Structure formats: C-alpha cells, structure tokens
Short mmCIF file of C-alpha atoms and ligand atoms in Angstrom, two decimals:
data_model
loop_
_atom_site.label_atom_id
_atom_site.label_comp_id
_atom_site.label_asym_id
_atom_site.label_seq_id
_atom_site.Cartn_x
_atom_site.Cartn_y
_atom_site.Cartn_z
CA UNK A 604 -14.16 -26.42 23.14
CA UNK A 605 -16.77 -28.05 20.78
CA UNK A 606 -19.80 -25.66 20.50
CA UNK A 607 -21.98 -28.28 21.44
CA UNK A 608 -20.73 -27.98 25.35
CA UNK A 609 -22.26 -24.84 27.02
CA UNK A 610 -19.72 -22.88 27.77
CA UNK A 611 -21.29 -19.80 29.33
CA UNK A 612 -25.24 -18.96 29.84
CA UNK A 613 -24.21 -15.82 28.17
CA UNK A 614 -26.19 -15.12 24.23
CA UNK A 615 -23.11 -15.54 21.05
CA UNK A 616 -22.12 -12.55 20.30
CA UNK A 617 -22.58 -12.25 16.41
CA UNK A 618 -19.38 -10.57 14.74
CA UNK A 619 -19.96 -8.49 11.67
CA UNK A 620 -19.61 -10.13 8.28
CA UNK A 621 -16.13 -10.88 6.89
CA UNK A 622 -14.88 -8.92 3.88
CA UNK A 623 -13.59 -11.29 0.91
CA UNK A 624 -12.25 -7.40 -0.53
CA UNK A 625 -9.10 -6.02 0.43
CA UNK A 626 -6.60 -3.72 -0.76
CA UNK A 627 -3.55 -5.92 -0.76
CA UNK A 628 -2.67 -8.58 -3.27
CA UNK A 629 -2.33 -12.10 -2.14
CA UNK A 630 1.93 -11.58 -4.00
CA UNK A 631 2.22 -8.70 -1.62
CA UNK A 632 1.14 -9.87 1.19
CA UNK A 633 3.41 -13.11 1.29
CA UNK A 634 6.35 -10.67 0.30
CA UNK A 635 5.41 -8.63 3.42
CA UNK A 636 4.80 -11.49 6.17
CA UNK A 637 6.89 -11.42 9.24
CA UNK A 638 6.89 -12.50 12.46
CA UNK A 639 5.61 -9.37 14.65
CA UNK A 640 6.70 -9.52 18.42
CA UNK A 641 6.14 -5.65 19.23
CA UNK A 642 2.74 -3.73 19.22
CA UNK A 643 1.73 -0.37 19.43
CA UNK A 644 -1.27 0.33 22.14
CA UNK A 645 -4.15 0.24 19.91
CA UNK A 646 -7.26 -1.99 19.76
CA UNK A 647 -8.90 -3.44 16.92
CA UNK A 648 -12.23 -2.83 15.89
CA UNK A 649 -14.84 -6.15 15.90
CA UNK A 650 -14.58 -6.08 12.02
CA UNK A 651 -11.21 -7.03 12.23
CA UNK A 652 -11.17 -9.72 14.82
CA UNK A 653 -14.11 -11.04 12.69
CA UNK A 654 -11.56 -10.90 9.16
CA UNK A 655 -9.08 -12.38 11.52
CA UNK A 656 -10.75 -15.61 12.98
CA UNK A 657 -12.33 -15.98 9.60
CA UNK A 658 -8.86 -16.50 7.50
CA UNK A 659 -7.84 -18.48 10.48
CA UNK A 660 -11.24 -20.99 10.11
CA UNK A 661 -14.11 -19.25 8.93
CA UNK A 662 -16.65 -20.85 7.30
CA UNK A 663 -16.27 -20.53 2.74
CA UNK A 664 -19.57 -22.85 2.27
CA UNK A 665 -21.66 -25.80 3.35
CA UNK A 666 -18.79 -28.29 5.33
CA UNK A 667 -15.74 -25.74 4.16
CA UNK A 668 -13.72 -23.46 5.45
CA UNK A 669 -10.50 -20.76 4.75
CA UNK A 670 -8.52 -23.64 5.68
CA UNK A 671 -8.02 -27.56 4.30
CA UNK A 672 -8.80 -30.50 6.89
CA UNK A 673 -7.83 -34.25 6.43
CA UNK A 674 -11.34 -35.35 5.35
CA UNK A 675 -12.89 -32.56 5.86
CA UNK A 676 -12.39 -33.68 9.86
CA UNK A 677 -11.92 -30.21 10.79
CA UNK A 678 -10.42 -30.97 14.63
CA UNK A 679 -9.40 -27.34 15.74
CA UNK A 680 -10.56 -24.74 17.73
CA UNK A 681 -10.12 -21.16 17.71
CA UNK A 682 -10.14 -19.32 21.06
CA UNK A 683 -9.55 -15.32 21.17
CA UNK A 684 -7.83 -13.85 24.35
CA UNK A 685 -9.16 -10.18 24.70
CA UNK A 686 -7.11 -8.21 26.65
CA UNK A 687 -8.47 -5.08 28.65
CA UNK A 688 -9.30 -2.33 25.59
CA UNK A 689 -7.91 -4.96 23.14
CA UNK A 690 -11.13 -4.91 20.99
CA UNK A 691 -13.54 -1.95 20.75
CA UNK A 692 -17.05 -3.14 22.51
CA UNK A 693 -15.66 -6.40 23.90
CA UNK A 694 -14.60 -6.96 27.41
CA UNK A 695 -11.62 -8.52 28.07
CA UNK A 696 -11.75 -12.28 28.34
CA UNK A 697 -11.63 -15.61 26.31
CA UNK A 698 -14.19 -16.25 23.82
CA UNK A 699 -14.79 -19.41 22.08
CA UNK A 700 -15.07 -18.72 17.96
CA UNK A 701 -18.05 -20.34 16.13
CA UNK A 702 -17.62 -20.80 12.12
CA UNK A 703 -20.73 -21.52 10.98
CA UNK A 704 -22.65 -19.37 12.80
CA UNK A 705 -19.55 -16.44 12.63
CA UNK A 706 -20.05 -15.92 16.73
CA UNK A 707 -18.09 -15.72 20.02
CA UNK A 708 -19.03 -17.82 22.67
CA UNK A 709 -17.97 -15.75 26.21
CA UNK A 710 -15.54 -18.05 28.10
CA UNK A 711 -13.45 -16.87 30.87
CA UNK A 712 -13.38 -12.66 31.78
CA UNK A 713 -10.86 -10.86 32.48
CA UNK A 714 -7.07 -9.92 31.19
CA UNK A 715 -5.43 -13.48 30.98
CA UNK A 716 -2.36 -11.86 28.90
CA UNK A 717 -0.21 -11.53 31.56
CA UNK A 718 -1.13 -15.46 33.11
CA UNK A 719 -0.48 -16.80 29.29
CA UNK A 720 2.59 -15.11 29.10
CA UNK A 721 4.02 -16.46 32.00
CA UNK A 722 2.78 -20.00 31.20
CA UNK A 723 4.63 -19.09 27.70
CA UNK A 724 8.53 -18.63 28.67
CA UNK A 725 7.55 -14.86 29.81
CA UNK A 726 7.32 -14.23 25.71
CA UNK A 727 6.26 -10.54 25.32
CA UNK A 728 4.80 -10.31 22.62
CA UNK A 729 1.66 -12.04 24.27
CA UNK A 730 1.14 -9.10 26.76
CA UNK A 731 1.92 -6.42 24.39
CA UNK A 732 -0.63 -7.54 21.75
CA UNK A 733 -4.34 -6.16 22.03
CA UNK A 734 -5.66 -10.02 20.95
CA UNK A 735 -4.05 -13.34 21.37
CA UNK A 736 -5.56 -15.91 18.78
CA UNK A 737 -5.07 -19.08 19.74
CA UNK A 738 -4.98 -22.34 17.90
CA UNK A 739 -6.51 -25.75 19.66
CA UNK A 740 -7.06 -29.10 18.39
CA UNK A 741 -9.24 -32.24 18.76
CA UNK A 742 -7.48 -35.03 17.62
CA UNK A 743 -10.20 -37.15 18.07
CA UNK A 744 -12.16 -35.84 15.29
CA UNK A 745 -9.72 -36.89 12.63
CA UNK A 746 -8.15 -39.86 14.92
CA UNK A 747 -11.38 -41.91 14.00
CA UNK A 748 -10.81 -41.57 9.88
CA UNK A 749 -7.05 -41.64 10.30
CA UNK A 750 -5.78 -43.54 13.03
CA UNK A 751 -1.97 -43.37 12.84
CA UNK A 752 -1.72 -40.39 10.91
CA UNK A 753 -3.83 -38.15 13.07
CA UNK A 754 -1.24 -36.15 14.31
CA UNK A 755 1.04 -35.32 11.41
CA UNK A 756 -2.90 -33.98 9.62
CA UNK A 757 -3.54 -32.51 12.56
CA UNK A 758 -0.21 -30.41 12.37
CA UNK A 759 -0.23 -29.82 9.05
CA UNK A 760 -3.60 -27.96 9.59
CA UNK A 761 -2.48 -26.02 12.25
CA UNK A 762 0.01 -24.74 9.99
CA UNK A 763 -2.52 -23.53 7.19
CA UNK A 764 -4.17 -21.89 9.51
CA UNK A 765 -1.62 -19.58 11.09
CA UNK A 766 -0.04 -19.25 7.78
CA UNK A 767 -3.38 -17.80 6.43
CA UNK A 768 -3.78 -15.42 9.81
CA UNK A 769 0.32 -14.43 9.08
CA UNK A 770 -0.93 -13.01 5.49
CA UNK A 771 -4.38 -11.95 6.11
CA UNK A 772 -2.56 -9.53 9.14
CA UNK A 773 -0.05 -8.58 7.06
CA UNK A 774 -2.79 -7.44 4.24
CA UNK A 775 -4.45 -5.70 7.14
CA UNK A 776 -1.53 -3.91 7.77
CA UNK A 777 -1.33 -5.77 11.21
CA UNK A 778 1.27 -7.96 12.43
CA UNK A 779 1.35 -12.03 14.25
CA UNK A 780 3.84 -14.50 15.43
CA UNK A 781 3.62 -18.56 15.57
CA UNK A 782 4.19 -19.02 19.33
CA UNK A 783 4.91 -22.63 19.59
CA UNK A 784 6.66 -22.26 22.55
CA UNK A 785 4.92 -22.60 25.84
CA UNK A 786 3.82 -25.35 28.66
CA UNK A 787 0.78 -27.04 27.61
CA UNK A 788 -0.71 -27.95 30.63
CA UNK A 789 -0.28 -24.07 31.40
CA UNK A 790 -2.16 -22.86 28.78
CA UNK A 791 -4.81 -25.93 29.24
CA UNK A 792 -4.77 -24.89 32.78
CA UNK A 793 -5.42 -21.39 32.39
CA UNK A 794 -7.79 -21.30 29.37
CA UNK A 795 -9.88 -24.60 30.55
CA UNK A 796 -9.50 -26.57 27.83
CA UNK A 797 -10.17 -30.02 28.12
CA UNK A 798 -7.71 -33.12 28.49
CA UNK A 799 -8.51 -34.51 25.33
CA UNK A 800 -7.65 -30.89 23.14
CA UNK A 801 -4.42 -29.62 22.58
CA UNK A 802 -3.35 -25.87 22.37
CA UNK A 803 -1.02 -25.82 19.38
CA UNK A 804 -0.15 -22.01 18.80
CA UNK A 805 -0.49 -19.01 20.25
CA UNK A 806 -0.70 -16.03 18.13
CA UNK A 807 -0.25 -12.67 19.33
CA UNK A 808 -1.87 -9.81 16.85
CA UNK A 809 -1.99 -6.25 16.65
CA UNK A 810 -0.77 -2.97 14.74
CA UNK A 811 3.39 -3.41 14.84
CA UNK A 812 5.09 -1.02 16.66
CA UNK A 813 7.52 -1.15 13.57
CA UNK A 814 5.91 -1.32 10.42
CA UNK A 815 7.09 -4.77 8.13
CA UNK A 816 9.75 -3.95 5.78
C1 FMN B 1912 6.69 -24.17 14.71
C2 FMN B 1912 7.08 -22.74 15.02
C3 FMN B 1912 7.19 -22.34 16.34
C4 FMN B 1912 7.53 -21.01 16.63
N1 FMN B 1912 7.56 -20.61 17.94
C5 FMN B 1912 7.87 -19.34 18.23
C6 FMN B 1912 7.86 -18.89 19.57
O1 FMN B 1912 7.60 -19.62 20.52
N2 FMN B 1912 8.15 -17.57 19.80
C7 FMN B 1912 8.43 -16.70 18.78
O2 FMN B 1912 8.67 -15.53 19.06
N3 FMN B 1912 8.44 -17.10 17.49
C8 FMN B 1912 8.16 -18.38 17.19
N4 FMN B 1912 8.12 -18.79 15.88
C9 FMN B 1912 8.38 -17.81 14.79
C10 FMN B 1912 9.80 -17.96 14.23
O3 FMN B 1912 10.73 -17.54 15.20
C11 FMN B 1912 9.92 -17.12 12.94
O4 FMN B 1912 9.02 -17.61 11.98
C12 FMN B 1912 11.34 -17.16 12.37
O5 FMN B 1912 12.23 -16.45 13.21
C13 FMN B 1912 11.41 -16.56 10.96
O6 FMN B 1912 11.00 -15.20 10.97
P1 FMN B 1912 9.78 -14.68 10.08
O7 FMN B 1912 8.55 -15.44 10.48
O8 FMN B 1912 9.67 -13.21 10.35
O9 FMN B 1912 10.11 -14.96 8.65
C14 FMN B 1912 7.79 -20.09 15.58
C15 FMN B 1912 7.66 -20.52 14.25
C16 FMN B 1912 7.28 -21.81 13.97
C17 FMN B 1912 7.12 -22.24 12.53
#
C-alpha cells in the first residue's frame, strides 16, 4: 500500500489534472448527498476518477491534502477497483492512488466486483457501480505520534474523507455509499493488502440509476 513498495513493474499512469471549478455550490451539494446503492451502466471518464480520488486525498500543497490528518500523519490509502468498461481507457483492475504525484499505480487486473461483493454481505451496489473507491489505513503512521489515540484519529479521517467523496459525487451529479459492512480479511485477502493496513470503507460510485431528490 505505501508507494514506496513496488507494486507492479508497470509505468504510473498519470491522471489528468483535478478541477477546483464546478458548477454546484458547496450548500447544494450537502442538501443533495445521499447514499446511492443503484447505478446506471455507464463509465466514467479518467477526469472524473481523477476529481474523485482527489476530494477523497488529493494533494492541496506541500504536506496537505483535501482531507485533515492527526499531525499531518496522513495513514490512509486509496485503492480504485475498475470494473470491466468502468473507466474509459483503463482496464479493469485495482490501482493503487498516488497524491503527490496525482498517479495510479496498476495492482491486480481483472473485474474483482463480483469477488468484493461477495466478501461484502453480497451488497449490490458494489457490482453495479462502474468504480469501487476504497478507503485503507496504516495505523502505524499516526500510532507512533499518538499512541492510544491512533484509532479513534484514524476513524475520524476516514470519515472526512468519504464525506468529501459523498459531496464531491453528488456535485458531479454522481452518486456513493459508505460500505462499512464487509469481512476484513476478505477484502485484505482479495485486494492484497498487507496485515498491518486496514480496509475501512468501501465506496461504490457511479451515475444513479435514480437521480437524488
Ligand atoms: C459507518 C457507516 C457504515 C455504513 N455501512 C453501510 C453498508 O455497509 N452498506 C450500505 O448500503 N450503507 C452503509 N452505510 C450508509 C448508511 O446506510 C446511510 O448513510 C444511511 O442509511 C442514511 O442515508 P443517507 O446516507 O442517504 O442519508 C453506512 C454508513 C456509515 C456512516
């Protein structure tokens, strides 16, 4: 999970640059938020995967980012499940995100959706979204500033960071869900994540088959 362990031999793929414009106040989009379980068949473009990964923890300056950290600690990891067509010019897979450098680091290929569902009480919403964004942490990174309190920061920073993915889709006029529910050692299991990190949410997103009220 940390960038500094080679992953793949494969180049990062370099996503295009995030827009800090949209057409959506930051009032309407809280009014509109809702948790989105159904989604039409439609991919999304690199542009917004790249707007997506960068509300969730994209880099806003030297040592900050779209989200707070406990001490600026910074312990989680962002990994995007592709499914097959679920992004326009990216094969389905698993891809690693990088902040600073605004990359993807190729993981694991192939269509996991249906595998992460079933580790994830058979939810649906997993396999019907194009792009599950999922949210891992390192509790290490803040456990050595913060000792007992590691995991209540830890937590609380998981929870910035899907709120800010729950508004910037719903300014996008896309849709997410918080999936806390699933078995960890699944998910560990099935994305490769190591013993020490923790998968904390899942986060299906796409276009809603229904659009929010
Ligand atoms: C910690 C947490 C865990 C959640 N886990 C799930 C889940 O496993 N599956 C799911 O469909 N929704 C999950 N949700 C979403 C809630 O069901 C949803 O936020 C709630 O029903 C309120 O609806 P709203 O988000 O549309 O306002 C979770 C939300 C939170 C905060």
């Amino acid at each position: 999970m940390d960038p500094n362990i080679v992953i793949s031999n494969f180049p990062e793929i370099r996503l295009p640059e995030p827009s800090v414009k949209g057409s959506v106040t930051v009032e309407e989009a809280i009014l509109m938020r809702r948790s989105t379980r159904g989604f039409v068949d439609q991919p999304l473009t690199l542009d917004i995967l790249s707007q997506l990964l960068w509300s969730l923890q994209g880099s806003t300056g030297k040592r900050s980012r779209t989200t707070p950290s406990a001490g600026g600690t910074y312990p989680l990891e962002i990994i995007a499940i592709v499914g097959t067509f679920g992004v326009t010019n990216l094969s389905a897979g698993s891809y690693l995100y990088n902040p600073e450098s605004n990359g993807l680091k190729a993981y694991k290929s192939g269509d996991l959706r249906d595998q992460l569902a079933k580790v994830s009480l058979e939810q649906s919403a997993i396999t019907a979204a194009p792009v599950n964004l999922v949210i891992v942490a390192d509790y290490e990174r803040t456990r050595s500033r913060y000792r007992n309190r590691t995991e209540r920061y830890v937590h609380m920073e998981a929870g910035h960071a899907a709120q800010n993915l729950y508004l910037q889709a719903a300014a996008l006029g896309l849709g997410t869900t918080a999936i806390g529910a699933f078995d960890d050692t699944g998910v560990k299991d099935l994305l490769s994540i190591p013993g020490d990190f923790q998968p904390l949410y899942i986060m299906p997103v796409g276009v809603p088959a229904k659009p929010n009220a």
